[in-house]
Coordinates of C-alpha atoms in Angstrom, one line a residue:
M1 CA -92.2 -315.8 81.8
L2 CA -95.1 -314.8 79.9
L3 CA -95.3 -311.5 81.7
A4 CA -91.6 -310.8 80.6
L5 CA -92.7 -311.5 77.0
L6 CA -95.4 -309.0 77.3
G7 CA -93.1 -306.3 78.6
M8 CA -90.8 -307.1 75.9
Q9 CA -93.5 -306.5 73.6
L10 CA -94.4 -303.4 74.9
L11 CA -90.9 -302.2 74.8
L12 CA -90.6 -303.0 71.0
S13 CA -93.9 -301.0 70.5
L14 CA -92.4 -298.0 72.4
S15 CA -89.0 -298.0 70.7
G16 CA -90.0 -296.1 67.8
L17 CA -91.9 -293.5 69.9
Y18 CA -88.8 -292.5 72.0
S19 CA -86.5 -291.7 69.2
V20 CA -88.9 -289.3 67.6
I21 CA -87.5 -285.8 66.9
L22 CA -89.5 -283.0 65.3
K23 CA -88.4 -281.7 62.1
P24 CA -87.6 -278.1 62.0
Q25 CA -89.9 -276.9 59.4
M26 CA -92.9 -278.4 61.5
P27 CA -94.9 -275.5 62.8
S28 CA -95.3 -275.1 66.3
G29 CA -99.3 -275.8 66.1
Q30 CA -98.6 -279.1 64.8
M31 CA -95.6 -279.7 67.3
T32 CA -98.1 -278.7 70.0
D33 CA -100.7 -281.5 68.6
L34 CA -98.0 -284.0 68.7
L35 CA -96.9 -283.0 72.4
Y36 CA -100.6 -283.7 73.3
T37 CA -100.7 -286.8 71.4
E38 CA -97.8 -288.0 73.3
K39 CA -99.2 -287.1 76.7
D40 CA -102.4 -289.2 75.6
L41 CA -100.1 -292.2 75.0
V42 CA -98.5 -291.6 78.5
T43 CA -102.1 -291.6 80.1
S44 CA -102.9 -294.9 78.1
L45 CA -99.5 -296.5 79.0
K46 CA -100.3 -295.7 82.9
D47 CA -103.7 -297.2 82.3
Y48 CA -101.9 -300.4 80.9
I49 CA -99.5 -300.6 83.7
R50 CA -102.3 -300.2 86.6
A51 CA -104.1 -303.1 84.7
E52 CA -100.9 -305.3 84.8
E53 CA -100.3 -304.5 88.4
D54 CA -104.1 -305.4 89.3
K55 CA -103.5 -308.5 87.5
L56 CA -100.3 -309.3 89.3
E57 CA -101.8 -308.3 92.7
Q58 CA -104.5 -310.9 92.0
V59 CA -102.0 -313.6 91.1
K60 CA -99.9 -312.7 94.2
K61 CA -102.8 -313.2 96.6
W62 CA -103.8 -316.3 95.0
A63 CA -100.2 -317.6 95.2
E64 CA -100.0 -316.5 98.9
K65 CA -103.4 -318.1 100.0
L66 CA -102.3 -321.5 98.1
D67 CA -98.9 -321.1 99.7
V68 CA -100.2 -321.1 103.3
L69 CA -102.8 -323.9 102.4
S70 CA -100.2 -326.3 101.1
A71 CA -97.8 -325.9 103.7
T72 CA -100.6 -326.8 106.3
A73 CA -101.9 -329.7 103.8
T74 CA -98.6 -331.2 103.1
Q75 CA -97.8 -331.7 107.0
D76 CA -100.4 -334.3 107.0
P77 CA -101.9 -335.0 103.6
E78 CA -103.8 -337.9 104.5
G79 CA -105.5 -336.2 107.6
F80 CA -105.9 -333.2 105.5
L81 CA -107.6 -335.0 102.5
G82 CA -109.6 -337.2 105.2
H83 CA -112.0 -334.0 105.5
P84 CA -114.4 -334.1 102.8
V85 CA -114.5 -330.4 102.2
N86 CA -110.8 -330.2 101.9
A87 CA -111.0 -333.0 99.1
F88 CA -113.9 -331.3 97.4
K89 CA -112.1 -327.8 97.3
L90 CA -108.8 -329.6 96.1
M91 CA -110.7 -331.1 93.0
K92 CA -112.3 -327.7 92.5
R93 CA -109.2 -325.6 92.6
L94 CA -107.6 -328.2 90.2
N95 CA -110.5 -328.4 87.9
T96 CA -111.8 -324.9 87.8
E97 CA -109.8 -322.3 89.7
W98 CA -106.4 -323.2 88.2
G99 CA -107.9 -322.7 84.9
E100 CA -109.2 -319.3 85.8
L101 CA -105.7 -318.5 87.0
E102 CA -104.5 -319.5 83.6
S103 CA -106.9 -317.4 81.7
L104 CA -105.9 -314.5 83.9
V105 CA -102.2 -314.8 83.3
L106 CA -102.9 -315.2 79.6
K107 CA -105.0 -312.2 79.3
D108 CA -103.3 -309.5 77.3
M109 CA -103.8 -306.0 79.3
S110 CA -101.9 -304.3 76.6
D111 CA -104.7 -304.4 74.0
G112 CA -106.2 -301.0 74.7
F113 CA -102.7 -299.4 75.0
I114 CA -101.4 -301.0 71.6
S115 CA -104.5 -300.1 69.9
N116 CA -104.2 -296.6 70.9
L117 CA -100.6 -296.4 70.0
T118 CA -101.4 -297.7 66.5
I119 CA -104.1 -295.2 65.8
Q120 CA -101.9 -292.2 67.0
R121 CA -98.7 -293.7 65.2
Q122 CA -100.0 -292.3 61.7
Y123 CA -99.3 -288.8 63.1
F124 CA -95.8 -289.6 64.4
P125 CA -92.8 -288.0 62.3
N126 CA -91.0 -290.5 60.2
D127 CA -87.2 -291.3 59.5
D128 CA -87.0 -288.1 57.2
D129 CA -88.4 -285.9 59.9
Q130 CA -85.7 -287.1 62.4
T131 CA -82.9 -286.7 60.1
G132 CA -84.2 -283.2 59.1
A133 CA -84.1 -282.4 63.0
A134 CA -80.6 -283.9 63.3
K135 CA -79.4 -281.6 60.2
A136 CA -81.3 -278.6 62.1
L137 CA -79.2 -279.2 65.3
M138 CA -75.8 -279.5 63.2
R139 CA -76.9 -276.2 61.2
L140 CA -77.5 -274.2 64.3
Q141 CA -74.2 -275.5 65.6
D142 CA -72.4 -274.1 62.6
T143 CA -74.4 -270.9 62.3
Y144 CA -74.2 -269.9 65.9
R145 CA -70.9 -271.3 66.7
L146 CA -71.9 -273.8 69.5
D147 CA -69.8 -276.6 70.8
T148 CA -71.1 -280.1 71.2
H149 CA -71.3 -279.6 75.0
T150 CA -73.4 -276.8 74.9
I151 CA -76.1 -278.3 72.6
S152 CA -75.9 -281.6 74.4
S153 CA -76.3 -280.0 77.6
G154 CA -79.4 -277.8 76.4
E155 CA -77.7 -274.6 77.5
L156 CA -78.4 -272.6 74.5
P157 CA -78.4 -268.7 74.5
G158 CA -81.9 -267.4 75.1
T159 CA -83.2 -270.5 76.5
N160 CA -85.8 -270.0 79.4
K161 CA -84.6 -271.4 82.5
D162 CA -88.0 -272.2 83.7
V163 CA -88.6 -274.7 80.8
A164 CA -87.8 -278.3 81.2
M165 CA -85.1 -279.6 79.1
S166 CA -83.6 -283.0 79.3
P167 CA -79.8 -283.3 78.1
M168 CA -78.8 -285.4 75.4
T169 CA -77.6 -288.8 75.9
V170 CA -74.9 -291.0 74.5
E171 CA -77.3 -292.6 72.3
D172 CA -78.5 -288.9 70.9
C173 CA -75.0 -287.7 70.2
F174 CA -74.3 -290.9 68.5
E175 CA -77.5 -290.6 66.3
L176 CA -76.2 -287.2 65.0
G177 CA -72.7 -288.5 64.3
K178 CA -74.3 -291.4 62.4
I179 CA -76.7 -289.1 60.2
A180 CA -73.6 -286.8 59.4
Y181 CA -71.6 -290.0 58.6
S182 CA -74.4 -291.1 56.1
D183 CA -73.9 -287.9 54.2
A184 CA -69.9 -288.2 54.4
D185 CA -70.0 -285.4 56.5
Y186 CA -66.8 -286.7 58.5
Y187 CA -66.6 -283.1 60.2
H188 CA -69.8 -283.3 62.1
T189 CA -69.4 -287.1 62.5
E190 CA -66.0 -286.4 64.4
L191 CA -67.5 -283.7 66.6
W192 CA -70.6 -285.7 67.6
M193 CA -68.6 -289.1 68.0
E194 CA -66.4 -287.3 70.2
Q195 CA -69.0 -285.9 72.3
A196 CA -70.5 -289.4 72.8
L197 CA -67.2 -290.8 73.7
K198 CA -66.7 -287.8 76.4
Q199 CA -70.1 -288.6 78.1
L200 CA -69.4 -292.4 78.0
D201 CA -65.8 -291.6 79.6
G202 CA -67.5 -289.4 82.0
G203 CA -69.6 -292.5 83.3
E204 CA -72.9 -292.1 81.6
E205 CA -74.4 -295.5 81.0
S206 CA -75.4 -296.4 77.3
T207 CA -76.6 -299.0 75.1
V208 CA -74.0 -297.9 72.5
D209 CA -70.6 -299.5 73.0
M210 CA -67.3 -297.6 73.1
V211 CA -66.0 -299.8 70.2
T212 CA -68.5 -298.7 67.9
I213 CA -68.1 -295.0 68.6
L214 CA -64.2 -295.5 68.2
D215 CA -64.7 -297.0 65.0
Y216 CA -66.7 -294.3 63.4
L217 CA -64.3 -291.6 65.2
S218 CA -61.1 -293.1 63.7
Y219 CA -62.5 -293.7 60.4
S220 CA -64.0 -290.0 60.2
I221 CA -60.7 -288.5 61.4
Y222 CA -58.7 -290.4 58.9
Q223 CA -60.9 -289.0 56.1
Q224 CA -59.9 -285.5 57.3
G225 CA -56.3 -286.2 56.7
E226 CA -55.2 -286.6 60.3
L227 CA -53.3 -290.0 60.2
E228 CA -51.8 -289.9 63.7
R229 CA -55.1 -289.1 65.5
A230 CA -56.8 -292.0 63.5
L231 CA -54.1 -294.3 64.7
D232 CA -54.2 -293.4 68.3
Y233 CA -58.1 -294.0 68.3
T234 CA -57.8 -297.3 66.5
K235 CA -55.3 -298.5 69.1
R236 CA -57.7 -297.4 71.7
L237 CA -60.3 -299.4 70.1
L238 CA -58.1 -302.5 70.0
K239 CA -57.4 -302.5 73.5
L240 CA -61.2 -302.9 74.1
D241 CA -61.5 -305.5 71.1
S242 CA -58.3 -307.0 70.0
A243 CA -60.1 -309.1 67.6
H244 CA -61.9 -306.2 65.7
Q245 CA -61.3 -307.2 62.1
R246 CA -61.7 -303.9 60.5
A247 CA -59.7 -302.0 63.1
N248 CA -56.9 -304.4 62.8
G249 CA -56.9 -303.8 59.0
N250 CA -57.0 -299.9 59.5
L251 CA -54.1 -300.1 62.1
K252 CA -51.8 -301.9 59.6
Y253 CA -52.6 -299.5 56.9
F254 CA -52.5 -296.3 58.9
E255 CA -49.0 -297.4 60.3
Y256 CA -48.1 -298.1 56.5
Q257 CA -49.1 -294.6 55.5
L258 CA -47.6 -293.1 58.4
A259 CA -44.4 -294.6 58.0
K260 CA -44.3 -293.6 54.4
Q261 CA -45.0 -290.0 55.1
N262 CA -42.3 -290.0 57.8
K263 CA -39.7 -291.3 55.3
V264 CA -40.7 -288.4 52.7
E265 CA -40.4 -285.9 55.2
A266 CA -37.2 -287.1 56.5
E267 CA -35.7 -287.0 53.0
E268 CA -37.1 -283.5 52.4
S269 CA -34.9 -280.5 52.2
Q270 CA -35.1 -277.7 54.8
K271 CA -37.0 -275.6 52.4
E272 CA -39.5 -278.5 51.3
K273 CA -40.2 -279.1 55.2
E274 CA -40.9 -275.4 55.6
K275 CA -43.4 -275.5 52.6
R276 CA -45.0 -278.8 54.1
E277 CA -45.2 -277.2 57.6
R278 CA -46.9 -274.3 55.9
E279 CA -49.2 -276.6 54.0
K280 CA -50.2 -278.5 57.2
R281 CA -51.1 -275.3 59.1
E282 CA -53.2 -273.9 56.1
A283 CA -55.0 -277.3 56.1
S284 CA -55.6 -277.2 59.7
D285 CA -56.9 -273.7 59.5
K286 CA -59.4 -274.8 56.8
K287 CA -60.5 -277.9 58.6
G288 CA -64.3 -278.0 59.3
R289 CA -67.3 -277.7 57.2
P290 CA -67.0 -278.7 53.6
A291 CA -67.6 -275.8 51.0
D292 CA -71.1 -275.7 49.9
Y293 CA -73.3 -274.2 47.3
L294 CA -73.7 -270.9 49.0
P295 CA -70.7 -268.5 48.3
E296 CA -71.7 -265.9 51.0
R297 CA -72.2 -268.7 53.9
R298 CA -69.6 -267.2 55.9
K299 CA -70.9 -263.8 55.8
Y300 CA -74.6 -264.7 56.2
E301 CA -73.8 -266.7 59.3
Q302 CA -71.8 -263.8 60.7
L303 CA -74.6 -261.5 60.6
C304 CA -77.1 -264.2 61.9
R305 CA -74.6 -264.1 65.2
G306 CA -74.9 -260.3 65.2
E307 CA -71.5 -259.6 63.8
G308 CA -72.6 -257.2 61.2
I309 CA -71.1 -254.0 59.8
K310 CA -71.4 -251.2 62.1
M311 CA -72.6 -247.9 60.6
T312 CA -70.1 -244.8 60.7
P313 CA -71.3 -242.1 63.3
R314 CA -72.0 -240.1 60.2
R315 CA -74.2 -242.6 58.6
Q316 CA -75.9 -243.5 62.1
S317 CA -76.8 -239.6 62.6
R318 CA -79.1 -239.9 59.6
M319 CA -81.1 -242.6 61.0
F320 CA -84.4 -241.3 63.0
C321 CA -87.4 -242.6 64.6
R322 CA -90.6 -240.5 63.9
Y323 CA -94.1 -240.3 63.5
S324 CA -95.4 -241.0 60.0
D325 CA -98.9 -240.0 58.7
N326 CA -98.1 -240.9 55.3
N327 CA -98.4 -237.5 53.8
H328 CA -101.5 -236.5 55.8
H329 CA -103.4 -239.7 55.2
P330 CA -106.8 -239.1 56.9
L331 CA -106.4 -242.5 59.1
Y332 CA -103.1 -241.2 60.3
V333 CA -103.3 -237.6 60.9
L334 CA -104.6 -238.1 64.3
G335 CA -102.8 -241.4 65.1
P336 CA -99.7 -241.6 63.1
V337 CA -97.7 -244.8 62.9
K338 CA -94.2 -245.3 64.7
Q339 CA -91.5 -245.4 61.9
E340 CA -87.9 -246.4 62.5
D341 CA -84.8 -246.2 60.1
E342 CA -83.2 -249.6 60.3
W343 CA -80.8 -249.0 57.3
D344 CA -80.0 -246.4 54.8
R345 CA -78.9 -248.0 51.4
P346 CA -81.1 -249.9 50.7
R347 CA -83.8 -248.0 52.9
I348 CA -85.2 -250.4 55.3
I349 CA -88.1 -249.0 57.4
R350 CA -89.5 -250.6 60.6
Y351 CA -93.3 -249.6 61.5
H352 CA -94.0 -250.5 65.3
D353 CA -97.1 -251.6 66.6
I354 CA -98.8 -252.5 63.2
L355 CA -100.8 -255.8 64.5
S356 CA -102.6 -256.3 67.7
N357 CA -102.1 -259.5 69.9
S358 CA -105.7 -260.3 68.7
E359 CA -105.2 -259.8 65.3
I360 CA -102.1 -261.9 65.2
E361 CA -103.8 -264.8 66.9
K362 CA -106.6 -264.6 64.4
V363 CA -104.0 -264.7 61.3
K364 CA -102.4 -267.7 63.2
E365 CA -105.8 -269.4 63.8
L366 CA -106.6 -269.0 60.1
A367 CA -103.3 -270.1 58.8
K368 CA -102.4 -273.2 61.0
P369 CA -105.0 -275.7 59.3
R370 CA -103.4 -275.0 55.9
L371 CA -99.6 -274.7 56.8
R372 CA -97.5 -276.6 54.1
R373 CA -93.7 -276.7 53.2
A374 CA -93.1 -273.3 51.9
T375 CA -92.0 -273.2 48.0
I376 CA -90.0 -270.9 46.0
S377 CA -90.4 -269.9 42.4
N378 CA -88.4 -272.1 39.8
P379 CA -86.2 -269.2 38.1
I380 CA -86.4 -271.3 34.8
T381 CA -90.0 -272.8 34.8
G382 CA -91.6 -270.4 37.1
V383 CA -93.3 -273.5 39.0
L384 CA -93.4 -273.4 42.7
E385 CA -91.5 -276.0 44.4
T386 CA -89.9 -276.7 47.7
A387 CA -86.1 -276.1 48.1
H388 CA -83.8 -277.5 50.9
Y389 CA -82.6 -273.7 51.6
R390 CA -86.1 -272.5 52.6
I391 CA -87.2 -274.7 55.8
S392 CA -90.7 -273.2 57.0
K393 CA -94.1 -274.1 56.5
S394 CA -96.2 -271.1 54.9
A395 CA -100.2 -270.4 54.4
W396 CA -101.7 -268.0 52.1
L397 CA -104.9 -266.0 53.1
T398 CA -107.2 -264.1 50.9
A399 CA -108.9 -260.8 51.7
Y400 CA -112.5 -262.0 51.4
E401 CA -112.0 -265.0 53.9
D402 CA -112.0 -262.8 57.0
P403 CA -112.3 -259.2 57.8
V404 CA -109.0 -259.1 59.7
V405 CA -107.1 -260.1 56.4
D406 CA -108.8 -257.4 54.7
K407 CA -108.0 -254.8 57.2
I408 CA -104.3 -255.9 57.1
N409 CA -104.3 -255.3 53.4
Q410 CA -105.8 -252.0 53.5
R411 CA -103.6 -250.9 56.5
I412 CA -100.4 -252.0 54.2
E413 CA -101.8 -249.8 51.3
D414 CA -102.6 -246.9 53.7
I415 CA -99.1 -247.0 55.2
T416 CA -97.0 -247.7 52.1
G417 CA -99.0 -245.7 49.6
L418 CA -98.7 -248.7 47.3
N419 CA -101.8 -250.4 45.2
V420 CA -102.4 -253.8 47.2
K421 CA -104.9 -255.0 44.5
T422 CA -102.2 -256.3 42.3
A423 CA -100.2 -257.8 45.4
E424 CA -99.9 -261.3 46.2
E425 CA -102.3 -262.7 49.0
L426 CA -100.9 -262.3 52.4
Q427 CA -98.4 -265.1 52.9
V428 CA -98.1 -266.4 56.7
A429 CA -95.1 -268.5 57.5
N430 CA -93.9 -270.4 60.6
Y431 CA -90.3 -271.3 61.3
G432 CA -89.6 -273.8 63.9
V433 CA -86.3 -274.4 65.7
G434 CA -83.8 -274.6 62.9
G435 CA -86.1 -272.9 60.3
Q436 CA -84.6 -270.8 57.8
Y437 CA -84.6 -269.2 54.4
E438 CA -81.1 -268.7 52.8
P439 CA -79.9 -265.8 50.8
H440 CA -82.2 -264.6 48.1
F441 CA -83.8 -261.9 46.1
D442 CA -87.7 -261.4 46.3
F443 CA -87.6 -259.9 42.7
G444 CA -87.4 -261.6 39.7
R445 CA -84.0 -261.0 37.8
K446 CA -83.2 -260.6 34.0
D447 CA -82.2 -264.2 33.9
E448 CA -85.7 -265.2 35.1
P449 CA -88.0 -263.4 32.6
D450 CA -91.0 -265.8 33.5
A451 CA -90.6 -265.4 37.2
F452 CA -94.0 -263.9 37.7
K453 CA -95.4 -264.3 34.3
E454 CA -98.6 -266.2 35.4
L455 CA -99.6 -263.4 37.7
G456 CA -99.7 -260.8 35.1
T457 CA -98.4 -257.9 37.3
G458 CA -95.2 -257.3 36.9
N459 CA -92.2 -257.9 39.2
R460 CA -92.1 -257.6 42.9
I461 CA -91.7 -254.0 43.6
A462 CA -91.7 -253.9 47.4
T463 CA -91.7 -256.4 50.3
W464 CA -93.7 -255.7 53.6
L465 CA -92.7 -258.2 56.3
I466 CA -94.7 -258.5 59.7
Y467 CA -93.2 -260.1 62.6
M468 CA -96.0 -261.9 64.6
S469 CA -93.7 -263.3 67.4
D470 CA -90.6 -262.5 69.4
V471 CA -87.8 -265.1 69.1
P472 CA -85.6 -265.5 72.0
S473 CA -82.5 -266.4 70.0
G474 CA -81.6 -266.3 66.3
G475 CA -84.1 -265.8 63.6
A476 CA -83.0 -262.5 62.3
T477 CA -83.6 -261.0 58.9
V478 CA -80.2 -260.1 57.3
F479 CA -79.0 -258.4 54.1
T480 CA -75.7 -260.0 53.2
D481 CA -74.9 -257.7 50.6
V482 CA -74.8 -254.7 52.8
G483 CA -74.2 -256.3 56.3
A484 CA -77.7 -255.2 57.9
A485 CA -79.4 -257.1 60.5
V486 CA -83.2 -256.7 61.7
W487 CA -84.3 -258.5 64.6
P488 CA -87.9 -259.9 65.1
K489 CA -90.2 -257.8 67.3
K490 CA -93.7 -259.0 67.7
G491 CA -96.3 -256.6 66.1
S492 CA -93.8 -254.6 64.1
A493 CA -93.4 -254.6 60.3
V494 CA -90.3 -253.8 58.0
F495 CA -90.5 -252.6 54.6
W496 CA -88.2 -252.1 51.6
Y497 CA -88.3 -251.5 47.8
N498 CA -87.0 -254.5 45.7
L499 CA -86.9 -252.3 42.5
F500 CA -85.4 -248.8 41.9
A501 CA -87.9 -246.4 40.7
S502 CA -86.6 -246.9 37.3
G503 CA -87.7 -250.6 37.3
E504 CA -84.2 -252.3 37.6
G505 CA -83.7 -254.6 40.4
D506 CA -81.9 -253.3 43.6
Y507 CA -79.3 -256.1 44.2
S508 CA -78.4 -254.9 47.6
T509 CA -82.0 -256.3 48.9
R510 CA -80.6 -259.7 48.8
H511 CA -81.7 -261.1 52.1
A512 CA -82.1 -264.3 54.4
A513 CA -84.1 -265.6 57.4
C514 CA -81.5 -266.7 59.8
P515 CA -82.2 -270.0 61.6
V516 CA -84.4 -270.0 64.8
L517 CA -82.0 -271.1 67.5
V518 CA -84.6 -271.1 70.6
G519 CA -88.2 -270.5 70.1
N520 CA -90.9 -270.1 67.1
K521 CA -90.8 -267.3 64.5
W522 CA -94.2 -266.2 63.1
V523 CA -94.2 -264.0 60.1
S524 CA -96.6 -262.8 57.5
N525 CA -95.4 -261.0 54.3
K526 CA -97.1 -259.0 51.6
W527 CA -95.2 -258.7 48.0
M528 CA -96.4 -255.6 46.0
H529 CA -96.1 -255.7 42.2
E530 CA -95.4 -252.9 39.7
R531 CA -98.9 -253.0 38.1
G532 CA -101.2 -250.3 39.6
Q533 CA -98.0 -248.2 41.0
E534 CA -97.6 -246.2 37.9
F535 CA -99.0 -243.1 39.6
R536 CA -98.0 -244.2 43.3
R537 CA -94.3 -244.4 42.6
R538 CA -93.4 -242.8 39.2
C539 CA -90.5 -244.1 37.2
T540 CA -87.2 -242.4 36.7
L541 CA -84.5 -242.7 34.0
N542 CA -81.8 -243.1 36.4
E543 CA -81.4 -247.0 37.1
S544 CA -80.0 -246.6 40.7
E545 CA -82.9 -244.3 41.9

């Protein structure tokens, strides 16, 4: 009984650990640390198990020895105790040895493990992290049009077959459905509760009972206006639990509403019936995610899936790959950089082999200790703050802290011809699974007069973006206004002007970082400002040049 209680204590201590899911904005370095933390806990857990097994082995040997002794002794108790040694040993056992056995049984072998777990728990993700990870999965599901089975089985596009992956359980699917339900997101509630139900129907064992899943499922379907399906699931629930109070109430209400609806339909004219059927079809077509704050959501996600606008052959014929020495720059005359046109309007250029692997690793090494949730500039106050539509971790690196950073800054100036002394520091960002940055402009618009006032260097004239990792799936940089998509390629950089030469903002540069479906995306970027460019990029009177 005592050992059973100890086991129960251990299970309760571990319950929080098993449900941990890393939040999407957590950088890969911190995720790796957590992975090794869990490995350390597993080692500690094995030590605890071995200690318990050793203890039980001692108790078992003691019991077996006494079992044989007692069986012999009780055959002739008086004869057995007539021997003075047997009498002495019986007294000794009862007075001393049974007390030692009691101490052994009462000894808590879990102290070391619990102590280690308590120390490590401070580094564990919290409820918000788990909710963030769940919402990231749903975001990926929508963006890349993945069905729940694909996600649950782990068979995502771009997944390395050699990487171990455990499929989602009924409990995992149910948890996703509950998180969606708590946000009144009945669309995703239905999808994930149905997946949980399918896995239960398929014979998977679970601590979540079917009645609970059906309860959530029927209500989420009702909230989306499908009375008949909601009624069917409610009836199925009541077959399993006829006394379910809420389901019995819902049954009566759904039947009443359905009868009322049928009565109205029966009294309608043929024209009204046709109109109602048309409205039903339109409602069915629109069923899905609720509309949100981003008007270009559909186009943004199409581009992330690689469904962008295809250039006409004539436009495509004007796109080239070339070697560039930036107007005979001394550093690049003998060793020009490889330049590729990614898009024509706005002109987006990719430069290949800009950073070496050793430089990338050095930049990541410098950035990792200071990675923090990425911020955006408030258009009203100009103050930096976090935003739900930018999910990544970032750090800023100054030129004086390491020669590599200084070299990168100088390289950007040499290749672009722009002055980087008035540019912002090199920003390093890490997008984990689900990490994204929704459509935005890099430059300050006319309704944001104080966007970069504190810097005193004018508006952001251009953006230089370096890809420091390959991304197996997802993670493209897309330009929603023109339909361009640029895919990450390790060591390369893309460059574009945010402002026309006149100083007016180029609204066609609105862009986004698509969610990372599989892998980790590391980037670094440099934002060049207007000041210092007066003689490097001369102003024109034409606003669109």
